[in-house]
Amino acid sequence: MRQTVTVDIINEKAINLLMDMERLELISLRKNWDDSSAANNGNVGKYKGGMQKQSIELVDKQLDELRGGWE
């Protein structure tokens, strides 16, 4: 089972602990320490403005209509 988790480091000691876990082959680290949001920057520009803000009620109504189409 492989899962991806994003972690915000608030204490430098955590990096050493993560590296120790990587050496024990418990986890795999992606080493882009310089910019924590580097992986997301490309997607933000690509999809920005793709959806408009809507009220929860409107979204619920649309979901109910879509679900009704399957019945």
Short mmCIF file of C-alpha atoms in Angstrom, two decimals:
data_model
loop_
_atom_site.label_atom_id
_atom_site.label_comp_id
_atom_site.label_asym_id
_atom_site.label_seq_id
_atom_site.Cartn_x
_atom_site.Cartn_y
_atom_site.Cartn_z
CA MET A 1 0.00 0.00 0.00
CA ARG A 2 1.47 3.32 -1.09
CA GLN A 3 0.00 6.66 -0.03
CA THR A 4 1.16 10.23 -0.53
CA VAL A 5 1.03 12.65 2.39
CA THR A 6 2.09 16.30 2.51
CA VAL A 7 3.73 17.36 5.77
CA ASP A 8 4.53 20.87 6.98
CA ILE A 9 7.76 20.80 9.00
CA ILE A 10 7.53 23.05 12.06
CA ASN A 11 10.67 21.79 13.77
CA GLU A 12 13.96 21.01 12.01
CA LYS A 13 14.36 17.86 14.14
CA ALA A 14 11.48 16.36 12.18
CA ILE A 15 13.56 16.32 8.99
CA ASN A 16 16.18 14.14 10.68
CA LEU A 17 13.46 11.79 11.92
CA LEU A 18 11.98 11.55 8.43
CA MET A 19 15.41 10.82 6.95
CA ASP A 20 15.93 8.09 9.55
CA MET A 21 12.62 6.52 8.55
CA GLU A 22 13.66 6.69 4.91
CA ARG A 23 16.93 4.89 5.70
CA LEU A 24 14.88 2.17 7.41
CA GLU A 25 12.85 1.96 4.17
CA LEU A 26 9.63 2.84 5.98
CA ILE A 27 8.94 5.91 3.85
CA SER A 28 10.15 7.55 0.66
CA LEU A 29 10.91 11.27 0.65
CA ARG A 30 10.72 13.72 -2.22
CA LYS A 31 13.54 16.12 -1.58
CA ASN A 32 12.32 19.56 -2.63
CA TRP A 33 12.97 21.32 0.68
CA ASP A 34 13.39 24.77 -0.90
CA ASP A 35 9.79 25.32 -1.96
CA SER A 36 7.15 23.35 -0.12
CA SER A 37 4.48 24.23 -2.67
CA ALA A 38 6.55 23.55 -5.79
CA ALA A 39 4.50 20.49 -6.69
CA ASN A 40 1.24 22.44 -6.63
CA ASN A 41 2.34 25.64 -8.38
CA GLY A 42 2.00 24.19 -11.88
CA ASN A 43 -1.54 22.96 -11.32
CA VAL A 44 -2.83 26.12 -9.67
CA GLY A 45 -2.32 28.25 -12.76
CA LYS A 46 -3.70 25.57 -15.03
CA TYR A 47 -7.00 25.20 -13.18
CA LYS A 48 -7.48 28.64 -11.62
CA GLY A 49 -10.88 30.01 -12.53
CA GLY A 50 -12.13 26.60 -13.66
CA MET A 51 -14.89 26.67 -11.07
CA GLN A 52 -16.88 29.52 -9.66
CA LYS A 53 -17.76 29.85 -5.99
CA GLN A 54 -21.27 28.61 -5.30
CA SER A 55 -23.38 28.38 -2.20
CA ILE A 56 -23.57 25.02 -0.43
CA GLU A 57 -27.31 24.91 -1.07
CA LEU A 58 -26.83 25.32 -4.82
CA VAL A 59 -24.13 22.63 -4.93
CA ASP A 60 -26.36 20.24 -2.92
CA LYS A 61 -29.26 20.90 -5.30
CA GLN A 62 -27.06 20.18 -8.33
CA LEU A 63 -25.76 16.98 -6.75
CA ASP A 64 -29.30 15.82 -5.99
CA GLU A 65 -30.28 16.48 -9.61
CA LEU A 66 -27.28 14.54 -10.88
CA ARG A 67 -27.95 11.63 -8.53
CA GLY A 68 -31.58 11.60 -9.64
CA GLY A 69 -30.45 11.08 -13.22
CA TRP A 70 -28.90 7.73 -12.28
CA GLU A 71 -32.08 6.36 -10.72
#
